[in-house]
Amino acid sequence: MLISRWSLRIFSKLAFRNKSLVEGSKCPYLLKLFEPVTSASRYYCIKLEGPSDTLNYQSNTPKPFDDIDYDSITGGDEETLSKLKRLILEIDLLYESGEQVPSHLRVDQWQNLLQLSSRSSRMKHLKYLFLIEKKKENRIVRKLEKRAERIERYENEPKNNHIEYGLLRNSMFHRIYEKQMNSLYNYRLCEAMLYGQDILIDCSYDGHMSLKEQTNCAKQLLLMWSYNRTHKDPFNIIFCNVDKESTVFKGLSKTIPTIDDPTFPLNYTKKNYLDLYPREKLVYLTPHCNEELKEYNHDDVYIIGAMVDKMKVEPLSLAKAKRDKIRMAKLPLDLYLDWKQGTKNLTINQMIMIMADLKIDNNWVSALKHIPKRKILDVDGYQRGLVGSNHKISAKRIRDDFRRNSVYNLLIKK
């Protein structure tokens, strides 16, 4: 009892002394040193200094379902509306979890998502749309950067009192605008409609392609038509078996808004190719048959199937040609090229490139240069062609020469 009272007196004296020392001190840091312990508070998390509304913070980033036209997507159908609401909740969950979701979805994209049955297919399609959106954004950024660099380079160039010639300056030549070039290309297509060679594009494979493959097919058709109009001897391309409500034709008409104009040089019809030409003249180009196309025959009318089969490769064009009892042929790729990797199914625009060059001089070596180099073993050194007389280099000889040269180079390095 005596010890406890004595200890209390000592603590009270020390506290009075510390208080007087702090009040008479000129150093401000002593105030923190002798601050009473009773004012301390304990927190188990970080205390926010801002207002309490920051806890309910919401991002200003637009979501793909902020502005939705429900009537245009569903058409007033209650079942489709309930399905759309479930889809919105699913996309919201993906968006909050950080998945690759585009920032905006059009009406047709919502309708395409509603047609997909599984969640994995919807996620793949959303990722596909996200990548396309980012590609467009990067393309715009690169275009603006190039424009800024060009303007900066033009402003930093030394000035003189003479007349300056060049881009964005004076010129002694007449400038050819893009509109004039388009008129020239369209004139070539009109000339091909009158006097050129016909080639058919069979557009009856929409039911055998996925949504992504149909979109890719529309892009390939656009590239095919653009290359053909710039060729020095273009084809008269005729799209047959066309369904105007299909995804492929809608994608093509979206990129070519004037496709239905009567003066636009593009022919399409819903008729079959058997209703347009006699059966004896038709030749279906398919990679699944055994007959090879030896040379280009100007009396024949060739058919190319408008199909992209990345997911599953099926001989649909072969079955259709057999069902219609018309001739079939494939490109002699094994005869002129040593294949390295990938399938031997070429894209639609590559087929038009090859056939357009083959039509001029029947030279397979120059026509097959449009095949991507990544699919060929060695384009420059091992491309097969005519050697001496009519003898052709075999695939075995090419592989043996390649191994022999590789071993010889290895011995030289050692």
Short mmCIF file of C-alpha atoms in Angstrom, two decimals, residues 158-165 169-170:
data_model
loop_
_atom_site.label_atom_id
_atom_site.label_comp_id
_atom_site.label_asym_id
_atom_site.label_seq_id
_atom_site.Cartn_x
_atom_site.Cartn_y
_atom_site.Cartn_z
CA PRO A 158 14.16 25.58 -93.72
CA LYS A 159 12.28 28.23 -95.64
CA ASN A 160 13.54 30.00 -98.74
CA ASN A 161 12.35 32.68 -101.09
CA HIS A 162 12.04 30.36 -104.08
CA ILE A 163 9.05 28.33 -105.21
CA GLU A 164 8.82 25.09 -103.25
CA TYR A 165 7.80 21.89 -104.99
CA ARG A 169 3.30 22.59 -101.96
CA ASN A 170 3.48 23.61 -105.59
#
